[in-house]
Amino acid sequence: MISSVIGMAVERVLRQMAEGGGDRRPDGLKIVAERPANPEHGDYSINVAMQLARAWRRPPMVIAGDLCDRLRGEAEISGLFAKVEAAAPGFVNLYLDYDKWLASVFEVPSRFAGDGKVLIEHTSINPNKAAHIGHLRNSCIGDTLARLLKRTGHRVEVHNYIDDLGNQLADTLVGLLYGESEADEKQYARFGDYCWDVYSSVHKAFVDDPILQLKRAEVLHELERGSGSIAWLGLLTAERIVREHLEEMKPFGIGYDVLVWENAIVREGFWERAFELLKATPVFRLETEGKLSGCWVLKQAGEDGTETLAAGDQEHEVDKVLVRSNGVLTYTAKDIAYHLWKFGVLGKEFRYVKFADRLWSTHTSGVRKSIGRAETVINVIDHRQEYPQTMVKQALQALGFPEQAERLKHVGYGVVSLSRATAAGLGVDTSDGKSSYPMSGRQGIGIRVAELLDRMEGIIDGKRSRKAGLSSRAIAAASIRYYLLRFHLQTEIVFDLEQATELSGNTGVYLLYSYARACSVIEKAGSDGAGMAVAGEATEQERALMRTLAYWPETLHRAAAELAPNTVCAYAHELATLFNHFYASCPILKAEDIVKRDFRLRLTSRFKETLRDALDVLGLPAPRRM
């Protein structure tokens, strides 16, 4: 990376300056090569002189001037930059030599991230009904993080946690066994779609039927006990729906390494082991009075139990119940055991069987595998689950694993709602005039993934005049995936079918068309201009494109460090926009001379290579034709 080249050169020069002047390097000095917003201030800029001014008792411009003089003598700098100059009040601005940049290739080091394994858990949909677009946002974020970290040299293992002992599956089973839903399974293309309506129907029935609520508690207990016909039906239902979920994710390029079933955590004694460890800590205790009497709870850090409770967070108990008074485990209890295993500190291991091609699944009679034992754990779970994630961290700390607690990362994100137009198109009553409609499985409101893809395919197909390249279904999947990735993680998305398929603007379709356009230019030319291209007197559009192309390695590194897929989206859109401006303003195949033609072909080739890399990180196809 160019920023790394600058950083190492500045480090060497600063050591020379400190030794020569008898100065010491101050603590906390940060050498960061930043991208100036104004190109007149260079392609890269550093402010280290201003940081050193007080410690070295010299004006920042004097330090910056000395630093510039020495940097010009560094081979790595002179071999890549046309100009290095000081600017008030103490910046060092560096201007790339684009002829030299064109002849160079800057790769992200293959072992950039070290040897530690990163375990990413994402998707983790309750196996009780079809997946909807909110679930898909989770899957797209998690899959992109996995691609991003692999691209930057990490060893990544992807887990999909299956909560087959939870309330949601119990509710669906109550509906299947005792409900009075009018739904007929034969009328549905997928079992999960049928269960979608059964789940919604039984929740409406719960309101007026206390006996049905008692059935729910019985079913939940039977699932956890793990024997009998209800537990067997639960297993069959969950597995069938999970297989449908996996098929629903395939068109989006989303896959997993391991399925971890909640029942395995209970059956294999993971919770019993975690329970014994927790009982040895002062923060886990059996309550003997009050409304939590008979419950095992994880106490908060403060003496009065309020220290770590977020202000205004009244929906959660101050102390987290892990085992209810009836003996039923909460989700967080099993999650604590699961995370002890993730980090390899539980002292127990799963067994595994093949669930599908290249996909392992926990099982009581399987084989041992080298799975888990991660250095870093990333959980992609919507921001509403921040409280239980905090409880898992606290449990790790209480159990004597502060480093693991620190390396447990919760990647939260905003939920997905439907625009008024999209909701109306799905048959939702929009007479209340709201601008958006949140999805609710209990109310049956939402757009299922398979249905969404079908509808998007139809819209894409209707907008295409030529269909010789990528299929409309593949374009639809890419459009949806990009739409769900391009927003900041904490943004709550209002999804609109028409917006997601626009051919211009910040959409996946725009990126795919831009890539195909570059491929077409190079194919017509029969050459990419490699080995003979020089920038010469570049136009404004050419310089802007080269400048942004040069920032790709830094963008990739920053997105990985910040776990921010939207950073890659923003870069890819900016890059595609600049290429299309260049394409419209600068004749390529009909350039005024052979030198300019070869240069523009080379620039087109560099754009194609870079955008392809970004598309791959984002999980999008790179079509030669659209």
Short mmCIF file of C-alpha atoms in Angstrom, two decimals, residues 107-537:
data_model
loop_
_atom_site.label_atom_id
_atom_site.label_comp_id
_atom_site.label_asym_id
_atom_site.label_seq_id
_atom_site.Cartn_x
_atom_site.Cartn_y
_atom_site.Cartn_z
CA GLU A 107 -1.10 -5.53 -3.34
CA VAL A 108 -2.47 -6.04 0.14
CA PRO A 109 0.11 -8.35 1.82
CA SER A 110 -1.14 -11.94 1.87
CA ARG A 111 -0.31 -12.40 5.58
CA PHE A 112 -1.26 -8.86 6.48
CA ALA A 113 -3.47 -9.86 9.39
CA GLY A 114 -1.40 -12.49 11.20
CA ASP A 115 -2.22 -16.12 11.91
CA GLY A 116 -5.15 -15.91 14.33
CA LYS A 117 -8.51 -17.28 13.25
CA VAL A 118 -11.51 -14.97 12.98
CA LEU A 119 -14.86 -16.65 13.64
CA ILE A 120 -17.84 -14.83 12.12
CA GLU A 121 -21.36 -15.78 13.14
CA HIS A 122 -24.09 -14.44 10.91
CA THR A 123 -27.58 -15.19 9.55
CA SER A 124 -28.67 -17.32 12.58
CA ILE A 125 -32.34 -17.17 11.59
CA ASN A 126 -34.89 -18.85 13.84
CA PRO A 127 -35.78 -22.11 12.03
CA ASN A 128 -39.52 -21.60 12.24
CA LYS A 129 -40.50 -19.87 8.98
CA ALA A 130 -39.18 -18.47 5.71
CA ALA A 131 -36.41 -15.84 5.76
CA HIS A 132 -37.30 -12.20 5.06
CA ILE A 133 -35.33 -9.19 3.85
CA GLY A 134 -34.27 -8.21 7.38
CA HIS A 135 -32.58 -11.59 7.76
CA LEU A 136 -30.99 -11.09 4.36
CA ARG A 137 -29.36 -7.83 5.47
CA ASN A 138 -27.68 -9.75 8.28
CA SER A 139 -26.46 -12.44 5.88
CA CYS A 140 -25.14 -9.94 3.34
CA ILE A 141 -23.25 -8.01 6.02
CA GLY A 142 -21.75 -11.16 7.53
CA ASP A 143 -20.78 -12.69 4.20
CA THR A 144 -19.16 -9.43 3.06
CA LEU A 145 -17.19 -9.15 6.30
CA ALA A 146 -15.93 -12.70 5.73
CA ARG A 147 -14.87 -11.83 2.17
CA LEU A 148 -13.30 -8.57 3.31
CA LEU A 149 -11.25 -10.19 6.06
CA LYS A 150 -10.16 -13.07 3.82
CA ARG A 151 -9.07 -10.53 1.20
CA THR A 152 -6.87 -8.82 3.78
CA GLY A 153 -5.16 -12.03 4.88
CA HIS A 154 -7.25 -13.30 7.79
CA ARG A 155 -8.16 -16.93 8.37
CA VAL A 156 -11.94 -16.85 8.57
CA GLU A 157 -14.47 -19.44 9.71
CA VAL A 158 -18.19 -18.72 9.17
CA HIS A 159 -20.84 -20.08 11.55
CA ASN A 160 -24.62 -20.10 11.29
CA TYR A 161 -26.23 -20.64 14.70
CA ILE A 162 -29.54 -22.52 14.65
CA ASP A 163 -31.81 -21.76 17.62
CA ASP A 164 -33.83 -24.99 17.46
CA LEU A 165 -34.85 -24.85 21.13
CA GLY A 166 -36.25 -21.32 21.15
CA ASN A 167 -39.64 -19.68 21.57
CA GLN A 168 -40.13 -19.05 17.87
CA LEU A 169 -39.85 -22.71 16.86
CA ALA A 170 -42.07 -23.64 19.81
CA ASP A 171 -44.71 -21.18 18.59
CA THR A 172 -44.69 -22.63 15.09
CA LEU A 173 -45.00 -26.15 16.50
CA VAL A 174 -47.96 -25.08 18.63
CA GLY A 175 -49.56 -23.74 15.47
CA LEU A 176 -48.86 -26.95 13.55
CA LEU A 177 -50.11 -29.22 16.35
CA TYR A 178 -52.92 -27.31 18.02
CA GLY A 179 -53.65 -24.20 15.97
CA GLU A 180 -56.63 -23.51 13.76
CA SER A 181 -54.86 -21.82 10.87
CA GLU A 182 -56.74 -21.87 7.58
CA ALA A 183 -53.45 -22.31 5.72
CA ASP A 184 -53.12 -25.46 3.61
CA GLU A 185 -49.53 -26.64 3.14
CA LYS A 186 -50.31 -27.91 -0.36
CA GLN A 187 -50.96 -24.33 -1.51
CA TYR A 188 -47.40 -23.22 -0.71
CA ALA A 189 -44.27 -23.63 -2.80
CA ARG A 190 -42.09 -23.90 0.31
CA PHE A 191 -42.68 -25.32 3.77
CA GLY A 192 -41.22 -22.13 5.30
CA ASP A 193 -43.87 -20.03 3.54
CA TYR A 194 -46.57 -22.25 5.04
CA CYS A 195 -45.00 -21.90 8.49
CA TRP A 196 -44.87 -18.11 7.98
CA ASP A 197 -48.67 -18.01 7.96
CA VAL A 198 -49.00 -20.64 10.71
CA TYR A 199 -46.70 -18.58 12.97
CA SER A 200 -48.66 -15.39 12.34
CA SER A 201 -51.96 -17.18 12.92
CA VAL A 202 -50.95 -18.77 16.22
CA HIS A 203 -49.71 -15.43 17.60
CA LYS A 204 -53.10 -13.92 16.97
CA ALA A 205 -54.70 -16.90 18.72
CA PHE A 206 -52.41 -16.53 21.78
CA VAL A 207 -54.16 -13.25 22.65
CA ASP A 208 -57.51 -14.88 23.46
CA ASP A 209 -56.53 -18.48 24.23
CA PRO A 210 -54.68 -19.03 27.56
CA ILE A 211 -54.75 -22.80 27.01
CA LEU A 212 -52.75 -22.34 23.83
CA GLN A 213 -50.21 -20.33 25.82
CA LEU A 214 -49.85 -23.26 28.23
CA LYS A 215 -49.25 -25.52 25.25
CA ARG A 216 -46.43 -23.22 24.22
CA ALA A 217 -44.67 -23.71 27.58
CA GLU A 218 -45.13 -27.48 27.31
CA VAL A 219 -43.70 -27.59 23.79
CA LEU A 220 -40.73 -25.46 24.81
CA HIS A 221 -39.98 -27.80 27.70
CA GLU A 222 -40.28 -30.87 25.45
CA LEU A 223 -37.88 -29.37 22.92
CA GLU A 224 -35.27 -28.81 25.62
CA ARG A 225 -35.82 -32.29 27.10
CA GLY A 226 -35.01 -33.70 23.68
CA SER A 227 -37.08 -36.87 23.68
CA GLY A 228 -40.57 -37.75 22.57
CA SER A 229 -42.63 -36.99 19.49
CA ILE A 230 -42.73 -33.21 19.95
CA ALA A 231 -38.93 -32.96 20.11
CA TRP A 232 -38.70 -35.17 17.02
CA LEU A 233 -41.21 -33.00 15.16
CA GLY A 234 -39.23 -29.92 16.20
CA LEU A 235 -36.04 -31.41 14.79
CA LEU A 236 -37.70 -32.31 11.48
CA THR A 237 -39.34 -28.89 11.17
CA ALA A 238 -36.16 -27.00 11.98
CA GLU A 239 -33.99 -29.04 9.61
CA ARG A 240 -36.44 -28.68 6.73
CA ILE A 241 -36.62 -24.92 7.16
CA VAL A 242 -32.84 -24.56 7.58
CA ARG A 243 -32.33 -26.36 4.26
CA GLU A 244 -34.74 -23.90 2.66
CA HIS A 245 -32.87 -20.98 4.24
CA LEU A 246 -29.60 -22.26 2.76
CA GLU A 247 -31.21 -22.49 -0.69
CA GLU A 248 -32.63 -18.97 -0.32
CA MET A 249 -29.15 -17.59 0.38
CA LYS A 250 -27.41 -19.32 -2.55
CA PRO A 251 -28.44 -16.84 -5.28
CA PHE A 252 -26.78 -14.11 -3.23
CA GLY A 253 -23.48 -16.02 -3.02
CA ILE A 254 -23.85 -16.58 0.74
CA GLY A 255 -22.43 -19.71 2.31
CA TYR A 256 -21.18 -21.08 5.64
CA ASP A 257 -18.56 -23.42 7.03
CA VAL A 258 -20.48 -24.72 10.06
CA LEU A 259 -24.04 -25.00 11.36
CA VAL A 260 -24.10 -24.96 15.16
CA TRP A 261 -27.39 -26.26 16.55
CA GLU A 262 -28.53 -25.05 19.95
CA ASN A 263 -29.63 -28.56 20.89
CA ALA A 264 -26.00 -29.71 20.62
CA ILE A 265 -24.97 -27.15 23.25
CA VAL A 266 -27.50 -28.66 25.66
CA ARG A 267 -27.13 -32.35 24.72
CA GLU A 268 -23.32 -32.34 24.74
CA GLY A 269 -23.15 -30.86 28.23
CA PHE A 270 -21.79 -27.47 27.16
CA TRP A 271 -24.22 -25.62 29.40
CA GLU A 272 -23.52 -27.89 32.39
CA ARG A 273 -19.82 -27.11 32.04
CA ALA A 274 -20.46 -23.37 31.70
CA PHE A 275 -22.91 -23.55 34.64
CA GLU A 276 -20.23 -25.01 36.92
CA LEU A 277 -17.74 -22.35 35.85
CA LEU A 278 -20.25 -19.55 36.41
CA LYS A 279 -21.22 -20.79 39.89
CA ALA A 280 -17.61 -20.31 40.95
CA THR A 281 -17.87 -16.55 40.26
CA PRO A 282 -19.38 -13.91 42.58
CA VAL A 283 -21.64 -12.46 39.86
CA PHE A 284 -23.74 -15.60 39.23
CA ARG A 285 -26.20 -16.63 41.91
CA LEU A 286 -29.52 -18.27 42.69
CA GLU A 287 -32.13 -15.70 43.75
CA THR A 288 -34.17 -16.73 46.79
CA GLU A 289 -36.62 -13.85 47.04
CA GLY A 290 -38.39 -11.25 44.95
CA LYS A 291 -39.80 -11.63 41.46
CA LEU A 292 -36.69 -13.53 40.32
CA SER A 293 -36.86 -16.07 43.15
CA GLY A 294 -35.76 -19.48 41.91
CA CYS A 295 -33.86 -18.03 38.94
CA TRP A 296 -30.13 -18.19 38.35
CA VAL A 297 -29.05 -14.68 37.38
CA LEU A 298 -25.95 -12.91 36.12
CA LYS A 299 -25.55 -9.89 38.38
CA GLN A 300 -24.51 -6.53 37.01
CA ALA A 301 -21.15 -5.00 37.94
CA GLY A 302 -22.57 -2.24 40.15
CA GLU A 303 -23.42 -3.00 43.77
CA ASP A 304 -27.01 -1.93 43.21
CA GLY A 305 -27.19 -3.61 39.81
CA THR A 306 -27.56 -0.35 37.89
CA GLU A 307 -24.02 0.54 36.94
CA THR A 308 -23.99 -1.02 33.49
CA LEU A 309 -27.64 -0.55 32.55
CA ALA A 310 -27.96 1.93 29.71
CA ALA A 311 -29.88 5.10 30.43
CA GLY A 312 -33.52 4.74 29.43
CA ASP A 313 -33.13 0.98 28.83
CA GLN A 314 -36.19 -0.19 30.73
CA GLU A 315 -37.05 -3.20 28.57
CA HIS A 316 -34.33 -5.36 30.15
CA GLU A 317 -33.96 -6.66 33.67
CA VAL A 318 -31.02 -5.10 35.50
CA ASP A 319 -29.77 -8.61 36.33
CA LYS A 320 -29.83 -11.08 33.46
CA VAL A 321 -31.75 -14.31 34.05
CA LEU A 322 -29.85 -17.30 32.66
CA VAL A 323 -31.97 -20.12 34.13
CA ARG A 324 -35.66 -19.51 34.81
CA SER A 325 -37.36 -20.78 37.95
CA ASN A 326 -38.93 -23.63 35.92
CA GLY A 327 -35.45 -24.80 34.87
CA VAL A 328 -35.70 -23.56 31.28
CA LEU A 329 -32.52 -21.94 29.96
CA THR A 330 -32.62 -18.49 28.39
CA TYR A 331 -31.01 -17.81 25.03
CA THR A 332 -28.19 -15.88 26.70
CA ALA A 333 -27.30 -18.85 28.94
CA LYS A 334 -26.68 -21.06 25.94
CA ASP A 335 -24.92 -18.20 24.17
CA ILE A 336 -22.41 -17.88 27.01
CA ALA A 337 -21.55 -21.58 26.74
CA TYR A 338 -21.30 -21.24 22.97
CA HIS A 339 -18.86 -18.33 23.24
CA LEU A 340 -16.66 -20.12 25.73
CA TRP A 341 -16.44 -22.86 23.11
CA LYS A 342 -15.84 -20.36 20.28
CA PHE A 343 -12.71 -19.14 22.05
CA GLY A 344 -11.61 -22.67 22.95
CA VAL A 345 -11.79 -22.14 26.72
CA LEU A 346 -14.77 -24.34 27.62
CA GLY A 347 -12.88 -27.63 27.68
CA LYS A 348 -15.46 -29.44 25.54
CA GLU A 349 -15.82 -30.06 21.80
CA PHE A 350 -18.61 -30.74 19.32
CA ARG A 351 -18.85 -33.61 16.88
CA TYR A 352 -19.77 -32.96 13.26
CA VAL A 353 -21.46 -34.54 10.24
CA LYS A 354 -21.71 -33.31 6.66
CA PHE A 355 -24.96 -31.37 6.21
CA ALA A 356 -24.37 -30.34 2.59
CA ASP A 357 -21.46 -29.92 0.21
CA ARG A 358 -18.59 -28.24 2.11
CA LEU A 359 -20.89 -27.57 5.06
CA TRP A 360 -20.45 -29.22 8.47
CA SER A 361 -23.10 -29.46 11.17
CA THR A 362 -22.87 -30.27 14.87
CA HIS A 363 -24.19 -33.74 15.70
CA THR A 364 -24.03 -36.14 18.65
CA SER A 365 -22.64 -39.03 16.59
CA GLY A 366 -20.26 -37.23 14.26
CA VAL A 367 -16.50 -36.85 13.98
CA ARG A 368 -14.11 -34.42 15.65
CA LYS A 369 -12.95 -31.45 13.55
CA SER A 370 -10.58 -28.54 14.06
CA ILE A 371 -13.39 -26.00 14.32
CA GLY A 372 -13.68 -23.02 16.66
CA ARG A 373 -10.78 -21.97 18.94
CA ALA A 374 -10.84 -18.48 17.47
CA GLU A 375 -8.65 -15.54 18.33
CA THR A 376 -11.38 -13.05 17.41
CA VAL A 377 -15.15 -13.58 17.34
CA ILE A 378 -17.49 -11.35 15.33
CA ASN A 379 -21.24 -11.61 15.83
CA VAL A 380 -23.47 -9.98 13.23
CA ILE A 381 -26.69 -9.35 15.14
CA ASP A 382 -29.06 -6.39 14.86
CA HIS A 383 -28.56 -3.50 17.26
CA ARG A 384 -31.57 -4.48 19.37
CA GLN A 385 -29.49 -7.37 20.73
CA GLU A 386 -26.77 -5.14 22.19
CA TYR A 387 -27.85 -5.88 25.78
CA PRO A 388 -27.54 -9.71 25.59
CA GLN A 389 -24.24 -9.33 23.74
CA THR A 390 -23.00 -7.14 26.59
CA MET A 391 -24.05 -9.86 29.05
CA VAL A 392 -21.96 -12.44 27.18
CA LYS A 393 -18.96 -10.12 27.38
CA GLN A 394 -19.52 -9.60 31.10
CA ALA A 395 -19.72 -13.36 31.65
CA LEU A 396 -16.40 -13.87 29.85
CA GLN A 397 -14.78 -11.21 32.03
CA ALA A 398 -16.24 -12.69 35.23
CA LEU A 399 -14.95 -16.13 34.26
CA GLY A 400 -11.40 -14.81 33.95
CA PHE A 401 -11.22 -14.30 30.18
CA PRO A 402 -10.81 -10.52 29.76
CA GLU A 403 -8.79 -10.84 26.54
CA GLN A 404 -11.50 -12.95 24.94
CA ALA A 405 -14.14 -10.47 26.10
CA GLU A 406 -12.16 -7.70 24.43
CA ARG A 407 -11.90 -9.69 21.19
CA LEU A 408 -15.64 -10.38 21.05
CA LYS A 409 -17.03 -7.92 18.51
CA HIS A 410 -20.72 -7.20 18.08
CA VAL A 411 -21.45 -5.83 14.61
CA GLY A 412 -24.88 -4.32 15.10
CA TYR A 413 -27.04 -2.92 12.32
CA GLY A 414 -30.36 -1.19 11.77
CA VAL A 415 -33.51 -3.09 10.91
CA VAL A 416 -35.14 -3.10 7.47
CA SER A 417 -38.58 -1.64 6.81
CA LEU A 418 -40.62 -1.51 3.60
CA SER A 419 -41.40 1.71 1.74
CA ARG A 420 -45.06 2.60 1.49
CA ALA A 421 -45.17 1.72 -2.21
CA THR A 422 -43.45 -1.64 -1.70
CA ALA A 423 -45.63 -2.50 1.30
CA ALA A 424 -48.79 -1.66 -0.66
CA GLY A 425 -47.59 -3.86 -3.51
CA LEU A 426 -47.35 -6.75 -1.05
CA GLY A 427 -50.91 -6.27 0.12
CA VAL A 428 -50.15 -4.47 3.41
CA ASP A 429 -52.82 -1.98 4.48
CA THR A 430 -51.15 1.44 4.06
CA SER A 431 -54.25 3.56 4.67
CA ASP A 432 -52.67 4.99 7.84
CA GLY A 433 -50.31 7.01 5.62
CA LYS A 434 -47.04 5.92 7.21
CA SER A 435 -43.88 6.41 5.13
CA SER A 436 -42.51 2.97 6.01
CA TYR A 437 -43.68 -0.31 7.51
CA PRO A 438 -41.47 -2.43 9.78
CA MET A 439 -41.56 -6.16 9.26
CA SER A 440 -43.23 -8.35 11.85
CA GLY A 441 -43.25 -12.12 11.64
CA ARG A 442 -45.94 -12.25 14.33
CA GLN A 443 -48.21 -10.08 12.21
CA GLY A 444 -47.16 -11.70 8.95
CA ILE A 445 -45.84 -8.40 7.56
CA GLY A 446 -42.70 -8.59 5.47
CA ILE A 447 -41.24 -9.61 2.16
CA ARG A 448 -39.77 -13.09 2.05
CA VAL A 449 -36.39 -13.55 0.40
CA ALA A 450 -37.61 -15.89 -2.34
CA GLU A 451 -40.57 -13.63 -3.11
CA LEU A 452 -38.31 -10.56 -3.14
CA LEU A 453 -35.95 -12.15 -5.63
CA ASP A 454 -38.83 -13.17 -7.91
CA ARG A 455 -40.28 -9.66 -7.88
CA MET A 456 -36.91 -8.01 -8.47
CA GLU A 457 -36.19 -10.37 -11.34
CA GLY A 458 -39.46 -9.33 -12.98
CA ILE A 459 -38.65 -5.62 -12.59
CA ILE A 460 -35.13 -6.07 -13.99
CA ASP A 461 -36.41 -8.16 -16.87
CA GLY A 462 -38.93 -5.47 -17.79
CA LYS A 463 -36.23 -2.79 -17.92
CA ARG A 464 -33.77 -4.70 -20.13
CA SER A 465 -33.67 -4.21 -23.87
CA ARG A 466 -30.93 -6.81 -24.41
CA LYS A 467 -30.56 -10.02 -22.44
CA ALA A 468 -27.45 -11.64 -23.87
CA GLY A 469 -25.28 -11.26 -20.77
CA LEU A 470 -25.91 -11.79 -17.07
CA SER A 471 -29.32 -13.29 -16.26
CA SER A 472 -32.03 -11.01 -14.87
CA ARG A 473 -32.12 -13.16 -11.73
CA ALA A 474 -28.38 -12.72 -11.12
CA ILE A 475 -28.72 -8.95 -11.65
CA ALA A 476 -31.68 -8.90 -9.26
CA ALA A 477 -29.71 -10.72 -6.55
CA ALA A 478 -26.77 -8.34 -7.00
CA SER A 479 -29.10 -5.32 -6.83
CA ILE A 480 -30.67 -6.49 -3.59
CA ARG A 481 -27.34 -7.39 -2.00
CA TYR A 482 -25.74 -4.05 -2.85
CA TYR A 483 -28.79 -2.10 -1.63
CA LEU A 484 -28.57 -3.82 1.76
CA LEU A 485 -24.81 -3.19 2.02
CA ARG A 486 -24.45 0.41 0.88
CA PHE A 487 -25.90 2.05 3.99
CA HIS A 488 -24.01 2.72 7.20
CA LEU A 489 -24.54 -0.27 9.49
CA GLN A 490 -26.55 1.69 12.05
CA THR A 491 -28.90 3.11 9.41
CA GLU A 492 -32.39 1.68 9.41
CA ILE A 493 -33.11 0.83 5.78
CA VAL A 494 -36.41 1.60 4.08
CA PHE A 495 -36.37 -0.84 1.18
CA ASP A 496 -38.00 0.17 -2.10
CA LEU A 497 -38.18 -2.27 -5.01
CA GLU A 498 -38.00 0.39 -7.73
CA GLN A 499 -35.09 2.31 -6.20
CA ALA A 500 -32.97 -0.82 -5.86
CA THR A 501 -33.17 -1.52 -9.60
CA GLU A 502 -32.32 1.94 -10.94
CA LEU A 503 -29.75 1.84 -13.75
CA SER A 504 -28.01 5.01 -12.50
CA GLY A 505 -27.06 6.30 -9.09
CA ASN A 506 -25.73 4.33 -6.16
CA THR A 507 -27.03 0.89 -7.14
CA GLY A 508 -25.57 -2.52 -7.83
CA VAL A 509 -26.85 -2.39 -11.42
CA TYR A 510 -24.80 0.76 -12.02
CA LEU A 511 -21.61 -0.95 -10.85
CA LEU A 512 -22.22 -4.01 -13.02
CA TYR A 513 -22.88 -1.89 -16.11
CA SER A 514 -19.70 0.11 -15.45
CA TYR A 515 -17.63 -3.06 -15.23
CA ALA A 516 -19.19 -4.48 -18.40
CA ARG A 517 -18.49 -1.18 -20.20
CA ALA A 518 -14.77 -1.39 -19.34
CA CYS A 519 -14.66 -5.01 -20.52
CA SER A 520 -16.27 -4.01 -23.81
CA VAL A 521 -13.72 -1.24 -24.42
CA ILE A 522 -10.74 -3.55 -23.83
CA GLU A 523 -12.27 -6.32 -25.91
CA LYS A 524 -12.81 -3.98 -28.87
CA ALA A 525 -9.26 -2.64 -28.56
CA GLY A 526 -7.69 -6.09 -28.35
CA SER A 527 -5.19 -4.65 -25.83
CA ASP A 528 -5.11 -3.15 -22.36
CA GLY A 529 -2.17 -0.81 -23.06
CA ALA A 530 0.09 -2.63 -20.60
CA GLY A 531 3.81 -1.99 -20.79
CA MET A 532 3.64 1.12 -22.95
CA ALA A 533 1.27 3.53 -21.23
CA VAL A 534 2.35 6.94 -19.93
CA ALA A 535 0.09 9.52 -18.34
CA GLY A 536 1.72 12.58 -19.88
CA GLU A 537 -0.46 15.68 -19.58
#
